[in-house]
Coordinates of C-alpha atoms and ligand atoms in Angstrom, one line a residue:
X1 CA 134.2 89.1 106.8
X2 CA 133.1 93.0 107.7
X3 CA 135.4 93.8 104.5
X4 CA 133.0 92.0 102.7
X5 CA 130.2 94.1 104.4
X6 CA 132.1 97.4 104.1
X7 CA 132.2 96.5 99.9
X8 CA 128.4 96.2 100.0
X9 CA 127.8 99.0 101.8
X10 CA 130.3 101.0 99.3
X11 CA 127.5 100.0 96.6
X12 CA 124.4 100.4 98.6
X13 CA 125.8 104.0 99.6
X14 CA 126.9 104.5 95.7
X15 CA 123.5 103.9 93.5
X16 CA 121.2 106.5 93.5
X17 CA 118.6 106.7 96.4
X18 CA 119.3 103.6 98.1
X19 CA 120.6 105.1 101.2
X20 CA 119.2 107.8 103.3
X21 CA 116.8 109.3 100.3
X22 CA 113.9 111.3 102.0
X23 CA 110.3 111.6 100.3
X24 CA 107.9 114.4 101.5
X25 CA 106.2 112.2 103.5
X26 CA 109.2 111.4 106.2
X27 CA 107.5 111.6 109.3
X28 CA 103.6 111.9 108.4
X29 CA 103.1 109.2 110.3
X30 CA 105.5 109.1 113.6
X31 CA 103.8 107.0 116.5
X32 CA 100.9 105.3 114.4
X33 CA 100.4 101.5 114.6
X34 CA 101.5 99.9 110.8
X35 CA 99.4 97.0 109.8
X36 CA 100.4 95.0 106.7
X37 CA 98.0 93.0 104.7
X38 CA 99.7 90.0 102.7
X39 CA 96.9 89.6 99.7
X40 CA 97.9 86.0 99.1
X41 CA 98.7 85.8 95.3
X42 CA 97.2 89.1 94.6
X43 CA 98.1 90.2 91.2
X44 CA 97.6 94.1 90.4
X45 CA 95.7 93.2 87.3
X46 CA 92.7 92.1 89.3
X47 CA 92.3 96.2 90.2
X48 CA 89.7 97.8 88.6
X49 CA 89.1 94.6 86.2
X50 CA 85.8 93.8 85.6
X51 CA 84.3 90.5 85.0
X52 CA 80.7 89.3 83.9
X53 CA 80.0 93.2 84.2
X54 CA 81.2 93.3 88.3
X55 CA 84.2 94.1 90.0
X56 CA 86.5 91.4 91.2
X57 CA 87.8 93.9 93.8
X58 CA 85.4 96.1 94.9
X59 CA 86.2 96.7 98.4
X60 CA 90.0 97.6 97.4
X61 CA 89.0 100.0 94.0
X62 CA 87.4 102.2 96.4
X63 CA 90.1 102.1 98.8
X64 CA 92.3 103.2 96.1
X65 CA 90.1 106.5 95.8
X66 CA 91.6 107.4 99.4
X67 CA 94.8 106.1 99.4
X68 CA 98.3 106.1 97.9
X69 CA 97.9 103.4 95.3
X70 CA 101.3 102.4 93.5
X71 CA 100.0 101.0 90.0
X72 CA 104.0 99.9 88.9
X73 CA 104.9 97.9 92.0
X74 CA 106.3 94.3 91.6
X75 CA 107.2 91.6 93.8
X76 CA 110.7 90.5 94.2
X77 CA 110.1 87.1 95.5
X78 CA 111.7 83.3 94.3
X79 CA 111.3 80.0 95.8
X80 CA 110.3 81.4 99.1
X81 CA 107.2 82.7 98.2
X82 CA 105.1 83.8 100.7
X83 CA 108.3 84.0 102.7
X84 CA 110.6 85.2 100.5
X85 CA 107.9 88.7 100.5
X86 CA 107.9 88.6 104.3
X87 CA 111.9 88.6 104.0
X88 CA 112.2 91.3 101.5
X89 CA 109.5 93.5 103.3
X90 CA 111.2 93.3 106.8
X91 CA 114.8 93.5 105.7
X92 CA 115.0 94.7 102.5
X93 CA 117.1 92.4 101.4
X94 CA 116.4 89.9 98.5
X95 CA 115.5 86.3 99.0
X96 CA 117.8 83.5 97.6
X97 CA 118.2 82.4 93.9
X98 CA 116.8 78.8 95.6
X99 CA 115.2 77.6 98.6
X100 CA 113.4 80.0 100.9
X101 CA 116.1 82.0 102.9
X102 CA 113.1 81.7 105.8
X103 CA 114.6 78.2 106.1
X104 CA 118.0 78.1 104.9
X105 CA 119.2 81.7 107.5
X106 CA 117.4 81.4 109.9
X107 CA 119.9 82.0 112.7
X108 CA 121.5 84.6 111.2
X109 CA 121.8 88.7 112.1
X110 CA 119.5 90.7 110.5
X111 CA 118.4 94.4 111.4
X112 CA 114.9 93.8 110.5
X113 CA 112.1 96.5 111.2
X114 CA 110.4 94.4 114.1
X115 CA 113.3 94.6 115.7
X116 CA 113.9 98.2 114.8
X117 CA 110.3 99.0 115.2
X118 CA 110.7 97.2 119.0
X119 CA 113.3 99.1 120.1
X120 CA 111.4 102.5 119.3
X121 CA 108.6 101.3 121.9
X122 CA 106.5 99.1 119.5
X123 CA 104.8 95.7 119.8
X124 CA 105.7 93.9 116.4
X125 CA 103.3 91.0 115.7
X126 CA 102.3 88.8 112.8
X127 CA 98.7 87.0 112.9
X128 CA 98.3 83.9 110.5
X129 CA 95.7 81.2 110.6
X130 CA 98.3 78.4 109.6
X131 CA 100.2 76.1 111.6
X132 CA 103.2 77.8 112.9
X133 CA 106.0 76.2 111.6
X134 CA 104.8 76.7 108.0
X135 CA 108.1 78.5 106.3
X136 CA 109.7 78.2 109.4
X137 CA 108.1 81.2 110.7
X138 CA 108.1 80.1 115.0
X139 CA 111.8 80.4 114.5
X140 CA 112.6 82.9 111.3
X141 CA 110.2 85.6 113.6
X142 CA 111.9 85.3 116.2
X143 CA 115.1 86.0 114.3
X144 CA 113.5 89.1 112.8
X145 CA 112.1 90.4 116.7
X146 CA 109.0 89.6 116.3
X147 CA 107.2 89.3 119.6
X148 CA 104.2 87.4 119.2
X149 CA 103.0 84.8 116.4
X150 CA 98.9 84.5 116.6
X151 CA 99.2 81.4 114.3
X152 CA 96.4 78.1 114.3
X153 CA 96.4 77.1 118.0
X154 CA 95.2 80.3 118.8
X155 CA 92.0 80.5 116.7
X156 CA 89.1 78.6 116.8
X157 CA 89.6 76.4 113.5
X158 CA 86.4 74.1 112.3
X159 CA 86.2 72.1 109.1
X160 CA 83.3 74.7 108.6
X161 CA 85.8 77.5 108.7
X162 CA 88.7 76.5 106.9
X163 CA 89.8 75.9 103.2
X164 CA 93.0 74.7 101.1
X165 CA 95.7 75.5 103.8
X166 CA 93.5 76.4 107.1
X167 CA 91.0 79.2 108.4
X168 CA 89.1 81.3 106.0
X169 CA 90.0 85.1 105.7
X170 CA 86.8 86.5 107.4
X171 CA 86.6 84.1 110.5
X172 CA 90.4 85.1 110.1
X173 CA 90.1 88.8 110.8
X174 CA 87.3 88.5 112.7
X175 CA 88.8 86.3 114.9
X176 CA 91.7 88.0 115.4
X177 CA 90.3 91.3 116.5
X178 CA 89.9 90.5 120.2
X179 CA 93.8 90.0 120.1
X180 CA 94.6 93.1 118.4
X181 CA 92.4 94.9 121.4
X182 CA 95.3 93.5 123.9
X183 CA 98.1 94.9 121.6
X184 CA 100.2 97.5 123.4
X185 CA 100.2 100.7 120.7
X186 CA 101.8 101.4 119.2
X187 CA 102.2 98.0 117.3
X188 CA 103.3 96.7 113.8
X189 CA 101.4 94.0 113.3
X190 CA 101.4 91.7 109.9
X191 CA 98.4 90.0 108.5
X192 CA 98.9 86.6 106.3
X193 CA 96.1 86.1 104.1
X194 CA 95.6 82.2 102.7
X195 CA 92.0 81.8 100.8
X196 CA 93.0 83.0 97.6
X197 CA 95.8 80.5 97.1
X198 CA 96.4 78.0 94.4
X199 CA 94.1 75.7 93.6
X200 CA 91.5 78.9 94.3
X201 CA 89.4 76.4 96.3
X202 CA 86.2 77.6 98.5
X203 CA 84.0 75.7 99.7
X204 CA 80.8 77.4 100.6
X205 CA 78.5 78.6 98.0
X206 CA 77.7 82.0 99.5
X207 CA 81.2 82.7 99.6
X208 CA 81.5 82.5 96.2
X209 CA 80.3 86.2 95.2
X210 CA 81.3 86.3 91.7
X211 CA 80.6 83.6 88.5
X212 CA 84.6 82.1 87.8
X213 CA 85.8 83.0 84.6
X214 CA 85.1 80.9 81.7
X215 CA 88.3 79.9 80.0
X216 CA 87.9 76.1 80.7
X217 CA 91.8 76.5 82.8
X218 CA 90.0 75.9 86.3
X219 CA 92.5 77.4 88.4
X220 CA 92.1 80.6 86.4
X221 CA 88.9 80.9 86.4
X222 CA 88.7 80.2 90.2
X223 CA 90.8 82.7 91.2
X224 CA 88.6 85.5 90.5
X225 CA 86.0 83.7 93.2
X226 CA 88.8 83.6 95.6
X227 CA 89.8 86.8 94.7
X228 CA 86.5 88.2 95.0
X229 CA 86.5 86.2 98.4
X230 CA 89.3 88.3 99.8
X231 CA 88.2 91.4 99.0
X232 CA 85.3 91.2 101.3
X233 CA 87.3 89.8 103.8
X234 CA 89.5 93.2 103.6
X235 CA 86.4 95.0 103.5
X236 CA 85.0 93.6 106.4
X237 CA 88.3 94.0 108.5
X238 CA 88.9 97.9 108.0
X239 CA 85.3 98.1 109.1
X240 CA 86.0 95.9 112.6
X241 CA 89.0 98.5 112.8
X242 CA 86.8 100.9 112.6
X243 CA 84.1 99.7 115.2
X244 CA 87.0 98.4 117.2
X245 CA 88.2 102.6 117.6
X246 CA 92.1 101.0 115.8
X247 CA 91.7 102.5 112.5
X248 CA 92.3 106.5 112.6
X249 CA 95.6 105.8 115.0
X250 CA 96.7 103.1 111.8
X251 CA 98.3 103.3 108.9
X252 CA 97.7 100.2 106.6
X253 CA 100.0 98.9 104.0
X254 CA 98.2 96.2 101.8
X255 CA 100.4 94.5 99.1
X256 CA 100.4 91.4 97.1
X257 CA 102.8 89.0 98.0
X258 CA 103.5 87.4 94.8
X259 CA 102.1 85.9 91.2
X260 CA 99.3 83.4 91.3
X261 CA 98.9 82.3 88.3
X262 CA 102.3 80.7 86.7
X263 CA 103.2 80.2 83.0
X264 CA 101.6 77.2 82.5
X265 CA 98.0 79.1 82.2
X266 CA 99.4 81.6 79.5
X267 CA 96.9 80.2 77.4
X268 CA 93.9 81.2 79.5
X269 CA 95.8 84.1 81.0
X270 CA 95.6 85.5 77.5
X271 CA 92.2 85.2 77.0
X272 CA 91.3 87.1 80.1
X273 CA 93.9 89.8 79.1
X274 CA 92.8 89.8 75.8
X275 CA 96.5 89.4 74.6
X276 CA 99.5 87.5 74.1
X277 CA 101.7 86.8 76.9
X278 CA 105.1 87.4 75.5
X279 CA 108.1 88.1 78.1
X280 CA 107.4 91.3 78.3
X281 CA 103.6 90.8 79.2
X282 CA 105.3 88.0 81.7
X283 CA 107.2 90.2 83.1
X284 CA 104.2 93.2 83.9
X285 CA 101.9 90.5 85.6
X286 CA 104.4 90.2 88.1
X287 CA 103.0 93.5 89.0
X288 CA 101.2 93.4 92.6
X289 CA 99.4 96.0 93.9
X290 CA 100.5 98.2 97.0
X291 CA 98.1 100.7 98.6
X292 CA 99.6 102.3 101.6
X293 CA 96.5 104.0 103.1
X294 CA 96.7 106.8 105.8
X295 CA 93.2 107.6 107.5
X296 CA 92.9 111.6 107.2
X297 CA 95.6 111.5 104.1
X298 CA 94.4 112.7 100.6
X299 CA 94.8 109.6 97.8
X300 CA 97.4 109.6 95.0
X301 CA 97.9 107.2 92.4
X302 CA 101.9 106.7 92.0
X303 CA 103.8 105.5 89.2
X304 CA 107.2 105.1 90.3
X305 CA 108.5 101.8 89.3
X306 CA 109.3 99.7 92.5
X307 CA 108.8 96.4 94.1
X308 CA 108.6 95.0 97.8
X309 CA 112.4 95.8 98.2
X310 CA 111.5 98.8 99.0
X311 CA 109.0 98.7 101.5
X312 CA 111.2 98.8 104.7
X313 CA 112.6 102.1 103.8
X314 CA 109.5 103.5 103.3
X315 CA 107.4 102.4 105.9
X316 CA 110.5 103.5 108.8
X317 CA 110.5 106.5 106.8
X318 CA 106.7 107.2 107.2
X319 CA 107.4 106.8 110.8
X320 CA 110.3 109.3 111.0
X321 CA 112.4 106.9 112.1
X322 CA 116.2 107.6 109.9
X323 CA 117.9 105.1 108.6
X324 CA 121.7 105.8 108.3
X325 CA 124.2 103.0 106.8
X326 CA 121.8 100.9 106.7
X327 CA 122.6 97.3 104.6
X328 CA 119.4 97.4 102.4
X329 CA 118.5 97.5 98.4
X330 CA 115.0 99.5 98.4
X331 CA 114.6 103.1 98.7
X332 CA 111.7 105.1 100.3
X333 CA 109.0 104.9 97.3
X334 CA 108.5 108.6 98.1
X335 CA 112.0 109.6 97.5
X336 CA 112.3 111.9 94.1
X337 CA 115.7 111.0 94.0
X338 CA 115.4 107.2 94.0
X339 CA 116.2 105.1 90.9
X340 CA 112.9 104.3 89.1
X341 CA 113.2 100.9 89.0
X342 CA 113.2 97.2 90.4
X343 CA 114.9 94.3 90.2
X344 CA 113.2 90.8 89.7
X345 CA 114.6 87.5 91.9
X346 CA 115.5 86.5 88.3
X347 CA 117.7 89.2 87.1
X348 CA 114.8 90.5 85.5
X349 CA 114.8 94.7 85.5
X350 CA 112.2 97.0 85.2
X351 CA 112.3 100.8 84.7
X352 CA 110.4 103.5 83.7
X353 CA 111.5 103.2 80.1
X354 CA 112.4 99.3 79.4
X355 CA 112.2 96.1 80.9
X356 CA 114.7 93.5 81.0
X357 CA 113.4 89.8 80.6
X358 CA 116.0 87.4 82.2
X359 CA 114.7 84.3 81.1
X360 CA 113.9 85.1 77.6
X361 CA 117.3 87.6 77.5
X362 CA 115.1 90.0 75.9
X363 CA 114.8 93.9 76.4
X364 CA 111.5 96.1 75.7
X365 CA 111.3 99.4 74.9
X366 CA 108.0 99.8 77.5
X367 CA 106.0 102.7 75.6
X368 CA 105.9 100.7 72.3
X369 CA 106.0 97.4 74.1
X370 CA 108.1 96.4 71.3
X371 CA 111.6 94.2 71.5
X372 CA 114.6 96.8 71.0
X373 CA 117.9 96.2 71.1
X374 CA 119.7 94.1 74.1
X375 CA 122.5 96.5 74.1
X376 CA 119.5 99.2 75.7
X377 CA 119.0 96.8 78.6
X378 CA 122.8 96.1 79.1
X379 CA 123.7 98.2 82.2
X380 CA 120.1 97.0 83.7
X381 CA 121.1 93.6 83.4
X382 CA 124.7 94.1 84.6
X383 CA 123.1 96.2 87.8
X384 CA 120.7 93.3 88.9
X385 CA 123.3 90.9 88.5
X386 CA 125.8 92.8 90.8
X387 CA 123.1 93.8 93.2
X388 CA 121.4 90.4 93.7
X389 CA 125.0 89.0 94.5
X390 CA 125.9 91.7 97.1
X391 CA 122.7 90.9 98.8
X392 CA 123.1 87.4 98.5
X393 CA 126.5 87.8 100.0
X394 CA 125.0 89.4 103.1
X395 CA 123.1 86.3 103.4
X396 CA 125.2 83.8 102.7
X397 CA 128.0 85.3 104.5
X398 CA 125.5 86.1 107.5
X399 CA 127.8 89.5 107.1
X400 CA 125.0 91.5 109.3
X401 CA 126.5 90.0 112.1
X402 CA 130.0 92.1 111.2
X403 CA 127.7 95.5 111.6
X404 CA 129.1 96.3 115.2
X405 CA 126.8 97.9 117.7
X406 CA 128.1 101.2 117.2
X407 CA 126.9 101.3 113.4
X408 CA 123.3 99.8 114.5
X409 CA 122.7 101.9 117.2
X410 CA 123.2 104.3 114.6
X411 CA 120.3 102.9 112.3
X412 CA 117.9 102.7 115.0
X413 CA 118.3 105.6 116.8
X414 CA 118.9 108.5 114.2
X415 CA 115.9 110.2 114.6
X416 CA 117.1 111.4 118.0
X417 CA 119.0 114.1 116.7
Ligands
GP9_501 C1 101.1 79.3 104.1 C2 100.8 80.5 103.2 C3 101.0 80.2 101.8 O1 101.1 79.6 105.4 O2 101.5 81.6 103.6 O3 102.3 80.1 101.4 P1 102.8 80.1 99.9 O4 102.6 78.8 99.3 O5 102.0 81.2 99.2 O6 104.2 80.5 100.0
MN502 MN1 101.6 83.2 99.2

């Protein structure tokens, strides 16, 4: 009931930074159109690595040069995969210890940043070159206020241009470019990448830019093609923004939206990494990269410890638009005041100084990498616990739907005064 909703918003409103914390760059970017790139199962340790003597991501090294690139970012995501990073982005809320949330709440209240993002004049959109009713996402979009899916009937999809789930990423932005020309600006439009998802299949020779990897586990050693794959695609699409006259008005926001290589490849996952993969490593290659790039802005490589919880706050904060009691868990990545830290879907914690391994019940001292006491990583442990249950809470209970007009016009409208 809203006492239930008045209790979490008593915690959000308690823990340092979650509510209302301001980085420098509030308002840098008021009025611009955002467009998120969903790197499907883009880990951040493909950045900057090398392999056969060439870069697996060129296109996206260099982007890094001119951008803000946070190098301690994780994903938050469980069953729900690619959805459960869609949920968390837009709300930031967590996803559910099982199932994807994208098809278990679909109906419920949510204050979601499309919708947000609608009501302050903007056209939020979400291109895809799946079938629609993948995840559930014709009906969990229109939930969140999205106003227009681009999904698979509206591309031209031939054997010849599709792979694994459906249409290649190149024909995928290219394609979609004539229908970001009809957007109304400004707009918040998502993009779903698909190519570089497991089995890492492709199909045509010349898009395979880059020998796979040689540690006889053929899904590892595939992914670096696809990866390789995806980079161009990227490439090509900031350069069709360009041509197309979208890109200095943009600001782009490019993150991985969760692991793609499991525990069952340690073996050759170790090889590449030249390591062991104890928890601890486990737990850093659920590191995905975010580079939130603003055309004009100077780049800055950023180590505050975060994950994709925390992306609503600071892309509404980019855009000047306040947030005040808002029921959310992130904190604007900008924010000196925010806790350095994220919390994993599995009670996993990491901070600037240790990391919490759920599954192993381990804790890390994260300088020496070595195993220190569990009595360190106590209050982490007890935090993600408590935290992950207020938030499923909101979900379960649907308790958004207690947040009375009043308080939301509040959220959406605080930059008025
Ligand atoms: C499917 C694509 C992949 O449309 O988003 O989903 P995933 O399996 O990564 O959750
Ligand atoms: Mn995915």
């Amino acid at each position: 009931d809203s006492n239930e909703l008045t209790e979490v918003l008593n915690y959000v409103n308690s823990q340092q930074g979650k509510m209302g914390a301001k980085g420098e760059y509030f308002g840098k970017a008021k009025g611009k159109n955002v467009v998120l790139v969903s790197l499907e199962s883009t880990q951040n340790f493909v950045i900057n690595k090398k392999l056969h003597g060439k870069e697996v991501t060129p296109f996206l090294n260099d982007l890094i040069e001119d951008s803000f690139y946070f190098n301690n970012f994780y994903h938050n995501t469980g069953q729900g995969k690619t959805s459960d990073s869609e949920f968390i982005i837009d709300n930031s809320l967590y996803g559910l210890p099982r199932g994807a949330v994208f098809t278990t709440n679909e109906s419920n209240e949510y204050n979601a940043t499309p919708e947000i993002l609608k009501d302050e004049g903007y056209t939020p959109v979400s291109f895809h070159g799946n079938n629609d009713s993948f995840w559930n996402r014709d009906i969990m979009y229109k939930t969140l206020g999205y106003e227009h899916f681009y999904s698979q009937e509206e591309y031209n999809i031939t054997e010849e241009n599709t792979v694994n789930y459906g249409l290649k990423d190149i024909p995928f932005f290219k394609q979609s470019m004539p229908m970001v020309e009809k957007l109304e600006e400004p707009y918040y439009a998502k993009f779903i990448t698909m190519t570089n998802h497991y089995p890492y299949l492709l199909n045509d020779k010349d898009m395979k830019m880059i020998e796979p990897a040689n540690t006889g586990d053929g899904s590892v050693d595939r992914y670096f093609q696809t990866m390789r794959y995806q980079d161009e695609s990227i490439k090509k699409f900031f350069q069709l923004m360009k041509e197309q006259g979208e890109y200095k008005d943009t600001i782009f926001v490019l993150y991985g939206d969760h692991y793609g290589i499991s525990e069952n490849h340690n073996r050759a996952m170790s090889e590449i990494l030249n390591k062991e993969i104890r928890p601890f490593e486990h737990i850093q290659l659920q590191k995905v990269p975010l580079i939130i790039h603003i055309p004009g802005m100077e780049g800055k490589t950023m180590e505050t410890v975060g994950g994709q919880i925390d992306l609503k706050p600071t892309i509404l904060n980019l855009l000047g638009i306040e947030q005040n009691n808002a029921v959310q868990f992130g904190t604007d990545l900008f924010a000196e005041n925010r806790a350095n830290m994220t919390i994993l879907r599995d009670g996993s914690v990491v901070t600037d100084q240790y990391i919490y391994a759920a599954e192993s019940n381990k804790c890390y001292d994260k300088e020496t990498q070595e195993k220190i006491n569990l009595k360190t990583c106590k209050p982490l442990k007890e935090k993600a616990e408590k935290e992950l249950k207020y938030s499923d809470k909101v979900v379960y209970g649907d308790l958004l739907r207690y947040k009375d007009s009043e308080q939301k016009e509040g959220t959406n409208k605080g930059n008025q005064s």
